[in-house]
Short mmCIF file of C-alpha atoms in Angstrom, two decimals:
data_model
loop_
_atom_site.label_atom_id
_atom_site.label_comp_id
_atom_site.label_asym_id
_atom_site.label_seq_id
_atom_site.Cartn_x
_atom_site.Cartn_y
_atom_site.Cartn_z
CA MET A 128 10.33 31.03 -47.17
CA PHE A 129 12.43 28.84 -48.14
CA VAL A 130 10.65 26.34 -46.46
CA GLU A 131 7.88 27.00 -47.56
CA HIS A 132 8.82 26.54 -50.88
CA ASN A 133 10.18 23.38 -50.12
CA LEU A 134 6.95 22.07 -48.26
CA ILE A 135 5.29 23.79 -51.89
CA LYS A 136 7.38 21.68 -53.70
CA ASN A 137 7.24 18.25 -51.88
CA ILE A 138 3.41 18.64 -51.82
CA LYS A 139 2.84 18.73 -55.76
CA ILE A 140 5.20 16.25 -56.16
CA PHE A 141 3.24 13.77 -53.57
CA THR A 142 -0.11 14.97 -55.58
CA LEU A 143 1.35 14.36 -58.97
CA ALA A 144 2.41 10.77 -57.73
CA PHE A 145 -0.09 9.62 -55.93
CA THR A 146 -2.40 10.62 -58.72
CA LEU A 147 -0.13 8.50 -61.27
CA THR A 148 0.04 5.05 -58.79
CA VAL A 149 -4.00 5.26 -58.37
CA VAL A 150 -5.25 6.11 -62.27
CA LEU A 151 -1.92 3.70 -63.55
CA ILE A 152 -3.15 0.65 -61.34
CA GLN A 153 -6.27 0.50 -62.08
CA LEU A 154 -4.99 1.61 -65.74
CA SER A 155 -2.60 -1.60 -65.37
CA ARG A 156 -5.76 -3.80 -63.83
CA PHE A 157 -7.95 -3.12 -66.24
CA ILE A 158 -5.14 -4.41 -69.28
CA SER A 159 -3.55 -7.32 -67.61
CA PRO A 160 -3.93 -10.43 -69.93
CA LEU A 161 -6.18 -12.86 -67.49
CA ALA A 162 -6.82 -16.79 -67.77
CA ILE A 163 -8.99 -19.22 -65.54
CA ILE A 164 -7.35 -21.67 -63.55
CA HIS A 165 -9.77 -24.52 -61.45
CA SER A 166 -12.64 -21.69 -61.97
CA SER A 167 -10.51 -18.60 -60.63
CA TYR A 168 -9.34 -15.83 -62.20
CA ILE A 169 -5.60 -15.19 -62.51
CA PHE A 170 -3.56 -12.55 -63.93
CA LEU A 171 -1.02 -14.01 -67.32
CA ALA A 172 0.49 -10.69 -66.04
CA TRP A 173 0.17 -8.25 -62.79
CA MET A 174 0.74 -5.19 -64.24
CA PRO A 175 0.58 -2.93 -60.81
CA LEU A 176 4.14 -4.36 -59.93
CA CYS A 177 4.79 -2.28 -63.00
CA VAL A 178 3.34 0.50 -62.18
CA MET A 179 5.03 0.43 -58.30
CA LEU A 180 8.11 0.17 -59.99
CA SER A 181 7.89 3.40 -62.48
CA ILE A 182 6.61 5.71 -59.56
CA LEU A 183 10.66 4.51 -57.89
CA PHE A 184 12.39 4.96 -61.21
CA ILE A 185 10.77 8.23 -61.66
CA PHE A 186 10.32 10.01 -57.87
CA GLY A 187 12.87 8.21 -55.86
CA TRP A 188 12.45 8.07 -52.45
CA ARG A 189 9.47 10.74 -52.89
CA GLY A 190 7.44 8.32 -54.53
CA VAL A 191 7.35 5.75 -51.29
CA VAL A 192 4.40 7.20 -50.00
CA PRO A 193 2.58 8.40 -52.99
CA VAL A 194 2.70 4.59 -53.61
CA LEU A 195 1.96 2.64 -50.36
CA CYS A 196 -1.20 5.69 -50.20
CA GLY A 197 -1.90 4.29 -53.60
CA MET A 198 -1.84 1.40 -53.45
CA PHE A 199 -3.55 0.99 -50.31
CA CYS A 200 -6.46 3.21 -51.94
CA THR A 201 -6.93 0.91 -54.89
CA ASN A 202 -6.74 -2.14 -52.72
CA LEU A 203 -10.05 -0.79 -51.14
CA TRP A 204 -11.51 0.63 -53.48
CA ASN A 205 -11.19 -2.66 -55.07
CA PHE A 206 -11.64 -5.55 -52.27
CA HIS A 207 -13.83 -3.87 -51.01
CA LEU A 208 -11.10 -4.82 -47.35
CA SER A 209 -10.88 -4.43 -43.59
CA PHE A 210 -8.84 -1.76 -42.89
CA LEU A 211 -6.79 -4.65 -41.76
CA GLN A 212 -6.41 -7.10 -44.01
CA THR A 213 -6.16 -4.07 -46.65
CA ALA A 214 -3.10 -2.73 -44.56
CA VAL A 215 -1.28 -6.13 -44.39
CA MET A 216 -1.89 -7.14 -48.16
CA LEU A 217 -0.20 -3.51 -48.73
CA GLY A 218 3.00 -5.22 -47.07
CA SER A 219 3.00 -7.92 -48.70
CA GLN A 220 2.98 -6.58 -52.08
CA THR A 221 4.95 -3.31 -50.97
CA PHE A 222 7.48 -4.64 -48.53
CA VAL A 223 9.66 -6.36 -50.65
CA VAL A 224 9.70 -3.67 -53.62
CA LEU A 225 10.95 -1.05 -51.42
CA CYS A 226 13.54 -3.58 -49.97
CA ALA A 227 14.59 -4.42 -53.32
CA CYS A 228 15.44 -0.61 -54.39
CA ALA A 229 17.12 0.28 -50.62
CA ILE A 230 19.52 -2.97 -51.62
CA LEU A 231 19.85 -1.55 -54.67
CA ARG A 232 20.46 2.19 -54.24
CA TRP A 233 23.28 1.49 -51.17
CA GLN A 234 24.99 -1.06 -54.45
CA LEU A 235 24.80 1.41 -56.91
CA GLY A 236 24.82 4.98 -55.37
CA THR A 237 22.67 7.41 -56.19
CA ARG A 238 22.36 7.18 -59.95
CA TRP A 239 20.44 3.49 -59.46
CA ARG A 240 17.89 5.06 -61.33
CA TYR A 241 19.54 5.97 -64.14
CA GLY A 242 20.34 4.68 -67.00
CA LEU A 243 18.00 1.44 -67.03
CA THR A 244 18.93 -0.07 -70.21
CA SER A 245 22.30 0.40 -70.20
CA ARG A 246 23.90 0.55 -66.86
CA TYR A 247 23.99 -2.38 -64.41
CA VAL A 248 21.42 -4.22 -66.34
CA TRP A 249 21.86 -7.39 -64.70
CA GLN A 250 22.31 -6.12 -60.82
CA ARG A 251 18.77 -4.64 -61.51
CA LEU A 252 17.39 -8.15 -63.45
CA PHE A 253 18.68 -10.12 -60.22
CA TRP A 254 17.16 -7.87 -57.58
CA LEU A 255 14.01 -6.66 -59.34
CA GLY A 256 13.13 -9.46 -61.93
CA LEU A 257 14.43 -12.39 -59.63
CA VAL A 258 14.39 -11.86 -56.05
CA THR A 259 11.11 -9.23 -55.95
CA PRO A 260 8.53 -11.68 -57.52
CA ILE A 261 10.03 -14.67 -55.43
CA GLY A 262 9.83 -12.19 -52.39
CA ILE A 263 6.18 -11.12 -53.22
CA LYS A 264 5.07 -14.56 -53.32
CA CYS A 265 6.35 -15.54 -49.91
CA SER A 266 4.78 -12.59 -48.14
CA MET A 267 1.37 -13.42 -49.35
CA TYR A 268 1.89 -16.58 -48.62
CA LEU A 269 3.12 -15.65 -44.95
CA VAL A 270 0.11 -13.52 -45.06
CA GLY A 271 -2.21 -15.86 -46.00
CA SER A 272 -1.45 -18.25 -43.67
CA PHE A 273 -2.19 -15.98 -39.77
CA PHE A 274 -5.40 -13.67 -42.13
CA ASP A 275 -7.88 -14.78 -43.95
CA PHE A 276 -8.78 -13.08 -46.84
CA PRO A 277 -12.24 -13.50 -49.81
CA LEU A 278 -12.65 -15.71 -51.35
CA LYS A 279 -12.56 -13.90 -54.74
CA ILE A 280 -9.07 -13.22 -53.77
CA SER A 281 -8.11 -16.13 -50.68
CA THR A 282 -5.96 -18.12 -54.06
CA PHE A 283 -3.00 -15.99 -54.18
CA PHE A 284 -2.67 -16.31 -50.36
CA GLY A 285 -1.84 -19.95 -50.58
CA ASP A 286 -4.91 -21.05 -51.09
CA ALA A 287 -5.05 -23.18 -54.37
CA ASP A 288 -3.03 -25.70 -56.26
CA ALA A 289 0.59 -25.53 -56.70
CA ILE A 290 -0.06 -24.87 -60.00
CA PHE A 291 -2.24 -21.71 -59.69
CA THR A 292 1.08 -20.59 -57.66
CA VAL A 293 3.42 -21.29 -60.06
CA VAL A 294 1.08 -19.41 -63.07
CA ASP A 295 0.78 -16.88 -60.19
CA LEU A 296 4.73 -16.28 -59.64
CA LEU A 297 5.01 -16.13 -63.60
CA SER A 298 2.81 -13.67 -63.76
CA LEU A 299 5.21 -11.43 -61.49
CA PHE A 300 7.91 -12.27 -63.60
CA THR A 301 6.40 -11.23 -66.63
CA ALA A 302 5.41 -8.09 -65.57
CA VAL A 303 8.83 -6.87 -64.47
CA LEU A 304 10.72 -8.59 -67.53
CA ILE A 305 8.63 -7.64 -69.95
CA TYR A 306 6.06 -5.17 -69.13
CA ASN A 307 8.02 -2.44 -66.88
CA MET A 308 9.85 -0.53 -68.98
CA LEU A 309 6.56 -0.24 -71.26
CA PHE A 310 5.34 1.50 -67.70
CA TYR A 311 8.59 3.68 -67.19
CA TYR A 312 8.45 5.08 -70.55
CA LEU A 313 4.58 5.93 -70.14
CA THR A 314 4.69 7.10 -66.57
CA ARG A 315 8.33 9.58 -67.34
CA MET A 316 6.51 11.05 -70.81
CA ILE A 317 3.56 12.02 -68.42
CA VAL A 318 5.46 13.58 -65.92
CA SER A 319 7.65 15.17 -68.94
CA PRO A 320 6.38 15.76 -72.41
CA HIS A 321 9.91 16.60 -73.29
CA PHE A 322 10.94 12.65 -73.23
CA ALA A 323 9.02 12.05 -75.78
CA GLN A 324 10.66 13.93 -77.96
CA ILE A 325 14.43 12.57 -76.51
CA LEU A 326 13.29 8.93 -77.08
CA TRP A 327 12.17 9.47 -80.70
CA ARG A 328 15.34 11.11 -81.38
CA ARG A 329 17.72 8.78 -79.42
CA ASP A 330 15.94 5.61 -80.00
CA ILE A 331 13.47 5.43 -82.11
CA ALA A 332 14.46 7.66 -85.23
CA PRO A 333 17.82 6.37 -86.01
CA SER A 334 16.51 3.32 -87.24
CA LEU A 335 14.24 5.44 -89.32
CA GLY A 336 17.40 6.70 -90.95
CA LYS A 337 18.40 6.57 -94.70
CA GLU A 338 20.23 3.07 -93.57
CA LYS A 339 17.76 1.11 -92.19
CA ARG A 340 14.01 2.93 -93.25
CA ALA A 341 13.37 0.25 -95.65
CA PHE A 342 14.18 -3.19 -92.95
CA THR A 343 12.46 -1.24 -90.30
CA LEU A 344 9.77 -0.59 -92.17
CA SER A 345 9.51 -3.69 -93.55
CA TRP A 346 9.95 -5.56 -90.33
CA LEU A 347 7.26 -3.84 -88.55
CA ALA A 348 5.01 -4.74 -91.78
CA ALA A 349 5.59 -8.19 -91.20
CA LEU A 350 5.22 -8.25 -87.07
CA SER A 351 1.89 -6.08 -87.77
CA VAL A 352 0.85 -9.32 -90.15
CA LEU A 353 1.95 -11.65 -88.12
CA LEU A 354 0.04 -10.06 -84.66
CA LEU A 355 -2.67 -9.95 -86.92
CA LEU A 356 -3.35 -12.90 -87.79
CA LEU A 357 -2.56 -14.57 -83.88
CA CYS A 358 -5.07 -12.16 -82.72
CA THR A 359 -7.47 -12.90 -85.24
CA PRO A 360 -11.07 -14.51 -83.45
CA TYR A 361 -10.67 -17.22 -86.36
CA GLU A 362 -9.06 -20.27 -84.68
CA ASN A 363 -6.73 -22.24 -87.12
CA ASP A 364 -4.36 -25.03 -85.69
CA PHE A 365 -1.76 -24.02 -88.81
CA ILE A 366 -1.86 -20.48 -87.53
CA ALA A 367 -0.79 -21.51 -84.03
CA GLY A 368 1.42 -24.04 -84.88
CA TYR A 369 4.07 -22.51 -87.72
CA LEU A 370 3.80 -18.74 -87.06
CA VAL A 371 4.63 -18.54 -83.21
CA PRO A 372 8.00 -19.81 -83.96
CA VAL A 373 7.94 -16.90 -86.78
CA PHE A 374 7.29 -14.37 -84.25
CA PHE A 375 10.22 -15.07 -82.19
CA ILE A 376 12.67 -15.57 -84.97
CA ILE A 377 11.11 -11.75 -86.66
CA PHE A 378 12.74 -9.98 -83.10
CA THR A 379 15.44 -11.93 -83.41
CA LEU A 380 16.16 -10.48 -86.53
CA GLY A 381 15.62 -6.54 -84.93
CA VAL A 382 18.33 -7.39 -82.62
CA GLY A 383 21.12 -5.84 -85.04
CA ASN A 384 19.45 -2.83 -86.62
CA LEU A 385 17.37 -1.38 -83.52
CA ARG A 386 17.94 -0.28 -80.46
CA TYR A 387 17.18 -1.87 -77.39
CA PRO A 388 14.19 0.79 -76.24
CA PHE A 389 12.25 0.35 -79.17
CA LEU A 390 12.71 -2.96 -79.88
CA ASN A 391 11.75 -3.95 -75.79
CA LEU A 392 8.31 -1.54 -76.34
CA THR A 393 7.62 -3.56 -79.71
CA TRP A 394 8.01 -6.92 -77.82
CA ALA A 395 5.75 -5.47 -74.77
CA VAL A 396 2.84 -4.04 -76.99
CA SER A 397 3.31 -7.74 -79.05
CA THR A 398 3.36 -10.07 -75.97
CA LEU A 399 0.50 -7.85 -74.22
CA CYS A 400 -1.78 -9.01 -77.65
CA LEU A 401 -1.16 -12.22 -77.72
CA LEU A 402 -1.93 -13.19 -74.12
CA ASN A 403 -4.90 -10.39 -74.33
CA TYR A 404 -5.91 -12.02 -77.70
CA HIS A 405 -4.88 -15.49 -77.90
CA GLN A 406 -7.49 -17.17 -79.55
CA ASN A 407 -4.46 -18.38 -82.01
CA PHE A 408 -1.51 -17.79 -80.25
CA LEU A 409 -2.74 -20.11 -76.99
CA GLN A 410 -4.63 -22.50 -80.03
CA GLY A 411 -4.88 -25.98 -78.21
CA VAL A 412 -4.02 -24.40 -75.08
CA GLU A 413 -6.13 -26.19 -72.44
CA THR A 414 -4.34 -26.93 -69.11
CA GLU A 415 -2.27 -24.76 -66.54
CA TYR A 416 0.43 -26.65 -67.39
CA SER A 417 0.61 -25.70 -70.65
CA LEU A 418 -0.13 -22.32 -69.78
CA ALA A 419 2.63 -21.79 -67.54
CA PHE A 420 5.18 -23.51 -70.34
CA ILE A 421 3.93 -20.73 -72.27
CA LEU A 422 4.92 -18.02 -69.78
CA ALA A 423 7.99 -19.00 -68.95
CA VAL A 424 9.10 -19.54 -73.28
CA LEU A 425 7.93 -15.83 -73.03
CA ILE A 426 10.75 -14.58 -70.06
CA SER A 427 13.27 -16.91 -71.49
CA PHE A 428 13.00 -14.92 -74.39
CA SER A 429 12.65 -11.64 -72.90
CA VAL A 430 16.24 -12.31 -71.41
CA CYS A 431 17.49 -14.05 -74.30
CA LEU A 432 16.67 -10.82 -75.58
CA LEU A 433 18.17 -8.20 -73.58
CA TYR A 434 21.48 -10.43 -73.75
CA MET A 435 22.10 -11.02 -77.34
CA VAL A 436 21.23 -6.72 -77.23
CA ARG A 437 24.01 -6.31 -74.92
CA ILE A 438 26.60 -9.08 -76.63
CA TYR A 439 25.80 -7.00 -80.17
CA HIS A 440 26.17 -3.79 -78.71
CA ARG A 441 29.72 -4.98 -77.01
CA SER A 442 30.89 -6.63 -80.06
CA GLU A 443 30.27 -3.24 -81.92
CA TRP A 444 31.90 -1.44 -79.30
CA LEU A 445 35.31 -3.74 -79.14
CA ASN A 446 35.05 -3.57 -83.13
CA ARG A 447 34.86 0.56 -83.15
CA ARG A 448 37.58 0.45 -80.38
CA TRP A 449 39.81 -2.15 -83.14
CA HIS A 450 38.74 0.20 -85.62
CA LEU A 451 40.41 2.92 -83.92
CA GLN A 452 43.34 1.19 -83.21
CA ALA A 453 44.12 0.01 -86.68
CA LEU A 454 44.08 3.93 -87.72
CA THR A 455 46.37 4.85 -84.89
CA ASP A 456 50.59 4.08 -84.29
CA PRO A 457 51.25 1.98 -81.14
CA LEU A 458 53.71 4.26 -79.91
CA THR A 459 53.27 7.30 -80.51
CA LEU A 460 49.18 7.30 -80.44
CA LEU A 461 49.35 9.34 -83.39
CA PRO A 462 46.75 8.93 -86.41
CA ASN A 463 48.39 7.16 -89.44
CA PHE A 464 49.38 6.80 -92.49
CA ARG A 465 45.74 4.73 -93.25
CA ALA A 466 43.75 7.43 -91.00
CA LEU A 467 44.85 9.91 -94.03
CA GLU A 468 44.01 8.04 -96.40
CA GLN A 469 40.07 7.18 -94.65
CA ALA A 470 39.74 10.75 -94.39
CA PRO A 471 40.08 12.24 -97.67
CA GLU A 472 36.81 14.34 -97.15
CA GLN A 473 37.97 16.26 -93.94
CA GLU A 474 41.74 17.01 -95.17
CA ALA A 475 39.93 18.03 -98.26
CA GLY A 476 41.41 21.84 -99.75
CA LYS A 477 44.14 21.78 -97.17
CA SER A 478 47.98 21.99 -97.59
CA PHE A 479 49.80 18.83 -96.83
CA CYS A 480 53.31 19.34 -95.35
CA CYS A 481 56.28 16.86 -95.26
CA LEU A 482 58.51 17.54 -92.06
CA ARG A 483 61.37 15.47 -91.86
CA ILE A 484 63.88 14.90 -88.99
CA ASP A 485 67.92 14.14 -89.49
CA ASN A 486 69.31 11.94 -87.62
CA LEU A 487 66.85 9.96 -86.07
CA GLU A 488 66.93 6.53 -87.72
CA PHE A 489 71.10 7.04 -86.76
CA MET A 490 70.14 7.88 -83.10
CA SER A 491 67.69 5.41 -82.39
CA ARG A 492 69.62 2.64 -83.73
CA HIS A 493 72.59 3.91 -80.64
CA TYR A 494 70.15 5.15 -77.63
CA GLY A 495 66.92 2.51 -78.75
CA LEU A 496 63.92 2.44 -80.00
CA MET A 497 62.04 4.22 -77.09
CA MET A 498 64.44 7.26 -77.65
CA ARG A 499 62.73 7.34 -81.33
CA VAL A 500 59.18 7.46 -79.35
CA HIS A 501 60.30 10.46 -77.14
CA CYS A 502 61.77 12.28 -79.51
CA ILE A 503 58.26 12.55 -81.60
CA ARG A 504 56.12 12.76 -79.01
CA SER A 505 58.35 16.31 -78.22
CA ILE A 506 58.07 17.38 -81.06
CA CYS A 507 54.36 17.33 -81.35
CA ARG A 508 54.39 19.00 -78.27
CA THR A 509 55.91 21.47 -79.52
CA LEU A 510 54.19 21.70 -82.71
CA LEU A 511 50.50 21.77 -81.20
CA PRO A 512 50.11 24.79 -79.83
CA LEU A 513 51.71 26.90 -83.65
CA MET A 514 48.32 24.90 -85.23
CA GLN A 515 44.97 25.71 -85.40
CA GLU A 516 41.93 23.74 -84.85
CA ASN A 517 40.99 21.63 -87.99
CA GLU A 518 44.89 21.18 -88.52
CA LYS A 519 45.97 17.46 -88.23
CA LEU A 520 49.70 15.91 -87.47
CA TYR A 521 50.16 12.26 -89.05
CA GLN A 522 52.97 9.70 -88.30
CA LEU A 523 54.84 8.42 -91.45
CA PRO A 524 56.71 5.21 -91.34
CA GLY A 525 60.00 6.34 -90.81
CA SER A 526 61.40 9.43 -90.35
CA GLU A 527 58.58 11.62 -91.15
CA LEU A 528 55.95 13.59 -90.39
CA LEU A 529 53.00 14.87 -92.43
CA LEU A 530 51.30 18.00 -91.23
CA VAL A 531 47.87 19.53 -92.50
CA LEU A 532 47.63 22.86 -92.28
CA SER A 533 44.56 24.89 -94.10
CA GLY A 534 44.77 28.88 -94.07
CA PRO A 535 47.03 31.35 -96.37
CA GLU A 536 50.64 31.75 -95.88
CA THR A 537 50.84 28.38 -95.11
CA GLU A 538 54.72 28.22 -96.69
CA GLY A 539 55.15 30.60 -94.03
CA ARG A 540 54.16 29.07 -91.27
CA LEU A 541 55.78 25.51 -92.00
CA GLN A 542 59.07 27.65 -91.84
CA HIS A 543 58.30 29.56 -88.35
CA MET A 544 57.77 25.95 -86.92
CA VAL A 545 60.77 24.45 -88.19
CA ASN A 546 62.71 28.08 -86.92
CA ILE A 547 60.91 26.52 -83.54
CA LEU A 548 61.82 23.15 -83.72
CA ASN A 549 65.57 24.11 -84.68
CA SER A 550 66.07 26.32 -81.77
CA ARG A 551 64.87 23.95 -79.34
CA GLN A 552 67.07 20.46 -78.28
CA ILE A 553 65.31 17.55 -77.12
CA HIS A 554 67.37 16.00 -73.91
CA TRP A 555 67.10 11.93 -73.31
CA ASN A 556 68.70 10.27 -70.56
CA ASN A 557 70.78 14.13 -69.54
CA THR A 558 71.95 13.88 -73.27
CA GLY A 559 71.43 16.66 -75.45
CA LEU A 560 70.60 15.28 -78.89
CA ASP A 561 71.34 17.03 -81.75
CA MET A 562 68.69 16.75 -84.60
CA GLY A 563 68.09 18.95 -87.93
CA TYR A 564 64.66 19.31 -89.61
CA GLY A 565 63.69 20.02 -92.79
CA ALA A 566 60.26 20.43 -94.52
CA ALA A 567 58.65 20.57 -97.76
#
């Protein structure tokens, strides 16, 4: 019964992954931007590579066979090749991708598919964004030297000029670095519609909060107007010359105010529109060398955008750590008086009680600073079990602690704490310390 259940589950996963692979590969080929170099069509971004990576990211090793079958069927359907040619072409397209994913699985462990934009970003960027495109192109060159393909696709297997090969290689870089997450989010939302709500609440809705709503709406409006001008059929040298740099400036301004998934999605959609409707964006670009330069600029800015976001998040994390350290006593690790000043709302309606430790100053001069820290920590360990969940203990300058108590009978509870402290003796290096306590 258990084996039958697993078999049915695996068949369902295979059917879903295979269907998504076939449908999305055909869709990706349809929306992929094209250009003509030496009377031959070439992709400016080969998006079937994004589909393969998305299926592998979502389904893991269970997506290997559906990807192979889906690529085989789409190649057979689109190019009308023989069985041997289709199999060889499939190997050149998928072998390096599967090897790169296997290396990532070996390096990063079982969770190599999780946290794509937050954890192990540079390892994935190296193996999938650099090694994989180069490996695919080398595999296709190697296959093209031993097998003959129809004239329609022979230019992708080495039968073309060097600049054609450069643009073809840049199209693979563009697909991985710009459009990979776009297809990943699309595929994952198809597999699990609940992910759309998670993506909205986690990465998009915070940008539309009260503090950032005005900036986000203005940013989207400026980007929409700019795309409308750059993608319009009306050709103008001023639009191409002066508005294209503004396109990069707009995305740079969004680094510190928008989440990276939201920024990455808008960047992918924007570049897709520019490369498909490039009458103004590529105005004056009449040679394949200029086209290669444009693709290289988009790839470079994509990496820079990711790097800027990582640096910004790192600096924000350090600022939070420094702010937390500024609100904490460095020796006792208790909240200090500055933390009490910055939390008036949380402590409103509560009783503030001052606990004074007699002889602490004198003892610390005799036994040293570490004895003072040991005494305060021992007192905290004694008091914390007697305090409620929403009550706090603050470190004050000198020999005093501040207790923030809530609830009725605060005076009786405070006296009970003082009695417990007086009944217990603190030891330092096997020496009992005579400490006195007073509270108000």
